[in-house]
Coordinates of C-alpha atoms in Angstrom, one line a residue:
X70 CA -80.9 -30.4 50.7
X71 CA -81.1 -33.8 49.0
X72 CA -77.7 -35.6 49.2
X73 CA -79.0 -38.9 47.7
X74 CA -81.7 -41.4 46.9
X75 CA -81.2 -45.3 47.7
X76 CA -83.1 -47.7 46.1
X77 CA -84.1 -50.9 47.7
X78 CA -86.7 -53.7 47.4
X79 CA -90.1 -53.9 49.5
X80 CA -89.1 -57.3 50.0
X81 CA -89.7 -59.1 53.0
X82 CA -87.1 -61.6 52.3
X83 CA -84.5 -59.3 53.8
X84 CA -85.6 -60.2 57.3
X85 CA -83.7 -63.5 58.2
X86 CA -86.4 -64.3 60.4
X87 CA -88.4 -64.2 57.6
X88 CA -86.3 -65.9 55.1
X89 CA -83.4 -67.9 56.7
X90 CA -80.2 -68.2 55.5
X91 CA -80.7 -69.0 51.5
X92 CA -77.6 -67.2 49.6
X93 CA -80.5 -65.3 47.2
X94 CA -81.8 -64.0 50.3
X95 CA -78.5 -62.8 52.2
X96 CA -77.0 -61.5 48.8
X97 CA -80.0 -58.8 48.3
X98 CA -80.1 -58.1 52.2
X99 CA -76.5 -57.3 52.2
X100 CA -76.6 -54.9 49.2
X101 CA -79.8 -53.2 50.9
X102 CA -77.8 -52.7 54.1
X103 CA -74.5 -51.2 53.0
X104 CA -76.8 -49.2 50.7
X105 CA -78.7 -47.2 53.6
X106 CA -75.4 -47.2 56.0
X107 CA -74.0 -45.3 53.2
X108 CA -76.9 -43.0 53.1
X109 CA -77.4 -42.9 57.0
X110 CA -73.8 -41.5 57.0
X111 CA -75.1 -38.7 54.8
X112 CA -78.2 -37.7 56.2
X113 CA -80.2 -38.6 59.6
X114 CA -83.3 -36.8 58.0
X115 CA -84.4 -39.4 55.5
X116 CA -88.2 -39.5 53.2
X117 CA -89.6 -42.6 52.3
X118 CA -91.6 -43.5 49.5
X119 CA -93.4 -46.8 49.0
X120 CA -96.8 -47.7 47.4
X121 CA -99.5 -49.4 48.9
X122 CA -101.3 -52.6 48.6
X123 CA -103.3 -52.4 44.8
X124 CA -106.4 -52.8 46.6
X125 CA -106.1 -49.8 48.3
X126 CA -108.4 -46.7 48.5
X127 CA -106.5 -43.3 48.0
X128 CA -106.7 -40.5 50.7
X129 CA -110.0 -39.8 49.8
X130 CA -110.5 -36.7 52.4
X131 CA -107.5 -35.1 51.2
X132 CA -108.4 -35.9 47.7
X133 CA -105.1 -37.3 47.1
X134 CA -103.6 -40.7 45.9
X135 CA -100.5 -40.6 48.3
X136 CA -100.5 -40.5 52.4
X137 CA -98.1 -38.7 54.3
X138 CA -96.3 -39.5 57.9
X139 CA -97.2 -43.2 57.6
X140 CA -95.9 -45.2 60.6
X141 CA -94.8 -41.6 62.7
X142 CA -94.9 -42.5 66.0
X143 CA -95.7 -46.2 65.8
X144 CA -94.6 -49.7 66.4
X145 CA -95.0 -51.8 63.3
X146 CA -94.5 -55.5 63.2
X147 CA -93.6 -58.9 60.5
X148 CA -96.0 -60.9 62.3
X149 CA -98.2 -60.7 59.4
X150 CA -95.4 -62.6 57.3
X151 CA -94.9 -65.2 59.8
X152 CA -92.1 -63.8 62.0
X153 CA -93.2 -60.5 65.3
X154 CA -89.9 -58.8 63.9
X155 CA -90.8 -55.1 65.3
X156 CA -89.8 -51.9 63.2
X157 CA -89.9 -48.3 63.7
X158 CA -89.5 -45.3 61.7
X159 CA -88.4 -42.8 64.6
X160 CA -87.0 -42.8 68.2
X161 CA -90.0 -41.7 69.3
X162 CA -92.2 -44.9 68.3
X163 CA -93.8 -46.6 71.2
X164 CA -97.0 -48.7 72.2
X165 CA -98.9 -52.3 70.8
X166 CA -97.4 -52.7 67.2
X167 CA -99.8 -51.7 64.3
X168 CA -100.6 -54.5 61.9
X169 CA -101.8 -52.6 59.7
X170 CA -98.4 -50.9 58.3
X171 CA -98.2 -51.2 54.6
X172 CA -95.2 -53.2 54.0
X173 CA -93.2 -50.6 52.4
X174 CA -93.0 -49.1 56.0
X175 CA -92.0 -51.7 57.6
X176 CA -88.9 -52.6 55.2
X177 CA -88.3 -48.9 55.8
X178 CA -88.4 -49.3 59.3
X179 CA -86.2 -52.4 59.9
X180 CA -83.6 -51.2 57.8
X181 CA -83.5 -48.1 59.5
X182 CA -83.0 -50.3 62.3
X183 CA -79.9 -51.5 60.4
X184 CA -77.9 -48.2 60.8
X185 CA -75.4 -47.2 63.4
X186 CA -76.8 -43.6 63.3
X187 CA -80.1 -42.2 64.8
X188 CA -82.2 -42.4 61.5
X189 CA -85.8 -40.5 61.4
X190 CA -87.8 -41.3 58.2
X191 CA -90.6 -39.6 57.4
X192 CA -92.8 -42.2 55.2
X193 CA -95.0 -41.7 52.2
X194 CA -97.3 -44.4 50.5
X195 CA -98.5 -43.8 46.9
X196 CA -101.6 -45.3 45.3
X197 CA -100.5 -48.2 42.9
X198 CA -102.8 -46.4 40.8
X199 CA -102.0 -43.0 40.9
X200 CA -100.8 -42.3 36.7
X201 CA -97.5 -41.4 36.0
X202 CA -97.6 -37.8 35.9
X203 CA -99.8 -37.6 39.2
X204 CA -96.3 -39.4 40.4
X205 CA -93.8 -36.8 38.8
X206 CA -95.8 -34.0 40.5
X207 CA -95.7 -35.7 44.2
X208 CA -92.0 -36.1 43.3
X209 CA -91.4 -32.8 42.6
X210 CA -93.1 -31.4 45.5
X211 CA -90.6 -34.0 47.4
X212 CA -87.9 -32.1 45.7
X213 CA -89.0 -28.5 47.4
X214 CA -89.2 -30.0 50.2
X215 CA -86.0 -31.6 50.5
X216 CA -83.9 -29.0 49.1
X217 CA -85.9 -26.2 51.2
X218 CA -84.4 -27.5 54.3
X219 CA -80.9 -27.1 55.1
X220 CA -80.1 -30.3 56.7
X221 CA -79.0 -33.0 54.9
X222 CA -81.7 -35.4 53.2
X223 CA -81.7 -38.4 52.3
X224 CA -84.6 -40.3 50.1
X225 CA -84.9 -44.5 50.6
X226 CA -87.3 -45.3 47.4
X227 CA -88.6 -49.0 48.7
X228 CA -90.2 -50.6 45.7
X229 CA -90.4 -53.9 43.5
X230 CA -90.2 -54.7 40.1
X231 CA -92.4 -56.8 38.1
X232 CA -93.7 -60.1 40.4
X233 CA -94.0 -62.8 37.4
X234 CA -90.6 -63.2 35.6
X235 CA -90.8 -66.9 36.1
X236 CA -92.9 -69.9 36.5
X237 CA -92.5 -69.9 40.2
X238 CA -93.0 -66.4 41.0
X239 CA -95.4 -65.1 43.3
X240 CA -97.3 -64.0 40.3
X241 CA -96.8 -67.3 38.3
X242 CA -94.9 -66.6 35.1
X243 CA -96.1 -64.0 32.6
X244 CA -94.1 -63.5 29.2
X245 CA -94.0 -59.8 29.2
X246 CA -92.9 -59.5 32.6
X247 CA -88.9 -59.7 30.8
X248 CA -89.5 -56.7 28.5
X249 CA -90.7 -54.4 31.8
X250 CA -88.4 -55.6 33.8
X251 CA -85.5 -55.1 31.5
X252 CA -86.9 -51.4 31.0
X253 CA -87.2 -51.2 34.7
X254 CA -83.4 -52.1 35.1
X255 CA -82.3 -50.5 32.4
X256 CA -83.2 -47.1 33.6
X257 CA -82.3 -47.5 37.3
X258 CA -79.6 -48.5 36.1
X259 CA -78.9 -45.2 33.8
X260 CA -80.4 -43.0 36.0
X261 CA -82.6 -42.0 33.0
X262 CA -86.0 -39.9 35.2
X263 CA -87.6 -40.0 31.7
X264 CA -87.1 -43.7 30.8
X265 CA -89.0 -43.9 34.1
X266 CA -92.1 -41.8 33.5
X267 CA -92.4 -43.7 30.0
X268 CA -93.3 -46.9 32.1
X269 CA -97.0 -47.8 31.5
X270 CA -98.8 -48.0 34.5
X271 CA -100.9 -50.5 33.3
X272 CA -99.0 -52.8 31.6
X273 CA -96.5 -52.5 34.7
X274 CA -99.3 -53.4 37.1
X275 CA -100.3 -56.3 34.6
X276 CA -97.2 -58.1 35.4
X277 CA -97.3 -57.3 39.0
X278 CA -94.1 -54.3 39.1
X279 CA -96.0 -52.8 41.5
X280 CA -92.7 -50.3 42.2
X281 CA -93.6 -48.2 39.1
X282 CA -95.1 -45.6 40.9
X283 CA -92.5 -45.3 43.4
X284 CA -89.8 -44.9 40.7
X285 CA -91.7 -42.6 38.7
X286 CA -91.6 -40.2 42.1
X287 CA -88.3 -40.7 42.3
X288 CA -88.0 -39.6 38.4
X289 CA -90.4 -36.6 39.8
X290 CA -87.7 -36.1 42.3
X291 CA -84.9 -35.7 39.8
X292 CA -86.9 -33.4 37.1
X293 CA -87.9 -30.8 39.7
X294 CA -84.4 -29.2 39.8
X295 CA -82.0 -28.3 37.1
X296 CA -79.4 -29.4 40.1
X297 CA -80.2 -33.2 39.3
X298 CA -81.4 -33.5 35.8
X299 CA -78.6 -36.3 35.1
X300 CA -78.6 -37.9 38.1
X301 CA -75.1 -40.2 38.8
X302 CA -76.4 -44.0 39.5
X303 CA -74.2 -46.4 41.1
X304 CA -75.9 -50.1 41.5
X305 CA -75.1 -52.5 44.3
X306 CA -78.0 -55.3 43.4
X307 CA -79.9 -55.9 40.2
X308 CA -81.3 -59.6 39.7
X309 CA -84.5 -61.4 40.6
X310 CA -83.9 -64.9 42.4
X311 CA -87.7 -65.6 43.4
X312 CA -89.1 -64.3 40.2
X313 CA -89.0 -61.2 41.0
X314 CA -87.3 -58.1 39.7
X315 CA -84.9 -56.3 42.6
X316 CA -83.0 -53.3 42.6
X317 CA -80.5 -52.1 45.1
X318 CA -78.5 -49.0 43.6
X319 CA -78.2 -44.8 44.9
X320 CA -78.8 -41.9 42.5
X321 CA -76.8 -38.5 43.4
X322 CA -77.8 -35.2 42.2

């Protein structure tokens, strides 16, 4: 049964190792962490979902724009963002690290790595460009899932907003990036599902809020049950310091 959903940025700037000891940096790590304690004190059995790099190729063989399992069993590593910070999404991950983890995982993983509690996560990536209601259905099939088990669940949604709110961004600046960021925050912030799934994929991928389709699963998540149709959103973290929209908050059925 789903006991609650955290929201937290696919940000590698909440590794110290990656990002030393600037305020911006600490202040969004620290929300992040007390976000998952809280849900690790819930539930042990968490799903991820993240999205994967836009360049990406869907699941072709299974004919699907989302993987499942991602990282199960594996080592995964920072070393690719300048710092061998190891992760893991179980207790059962052993061997070489894989450098090829999408990032999502590995934010999952090291915050995991946070708790004080045994915390299996069972990772799913979704296409950047899977459309909006390809999202709501994966979320909904989440929901099932969650609810037909009767341990506690927890869901970690690891996502960005939009990458180009300022001049300095890792996107460079981009004037519409405000408006869908504002949007963005606005219905986190609410816990509005439908404000979600009225995000345009496109426009959100024109100013780099590669999170959309994350969210918009999480909206799936929270329209597949009469239980959670309003959902009750708290926020720990809402600003963007580098540019770039961040979101640290929990929605309860």
């Amino acid at each position: 049964m789903l006991t609650s959903a955290v929201l937290v940025p696919s940000a590698p700037l909440l590794v110290p190792e990656l990002s030393g000891d600037s305020a911006e940096s600490a202040q969004v790590r620290a929300a992040a962490t007390t976000a998952v304690s809280r849900l690790a004190h819930e539930a042990v059995h968490w799903v991820g979902v993240g999205v994967g790099p836009e360049n990406a190729e869907p699941e072709k063989a299974a004919g699907e724009l989302w993987r499942s399992g991602v990282g199960r069993g594996q080592i995964g590593t920072f070393a690719g963002f300048g710092a061998d910070v190891r992760t893991s999404l179980d207790a059962d991950a052993a061997g070489e690290p894989v450098p090829s983890l999408e990032l999502c995982a590995l934010v999952a993983g090291w915050l995991r790595g946070r708790t004080d509690v045994e915390i299996t996560v069972d990772m799913h990536v979704v296409s950047a460009k899977a459309s909006a209601d390809e999202c709501r259905e994966f979320g909904q099939q989440l929901r099932k899932q969650l609810d037909s088990d009767n341990r506690p669940q927890g869901l970690l949604i690891v996502a960005d907003g939009a990458s180009t709110l300022t001049a300095k961004a890792p996107g460079s600046f981009d004037e519409r990036a405000a408006g869908v960021q504002s949007a963005i925050d606005d219905a986190l912030t609410a816990g509005d599902p439908e404000a979600l799934l009225a995000l345009d994929p496109r426009l959100c991928r024109s100013v780099g809020a590669q999170g959309r389709a994350a969210w918009q699963v999480l909206a799936g998540v929270f329209t597949g049950s009469s239980r959670s149709a309003h959902p009750r959103a708290t926020v720990d973290y809402s600003d963007a310091p580098f540019g770039v929209g961040y979101h640290v908050g929990t929605w309860r059925p």
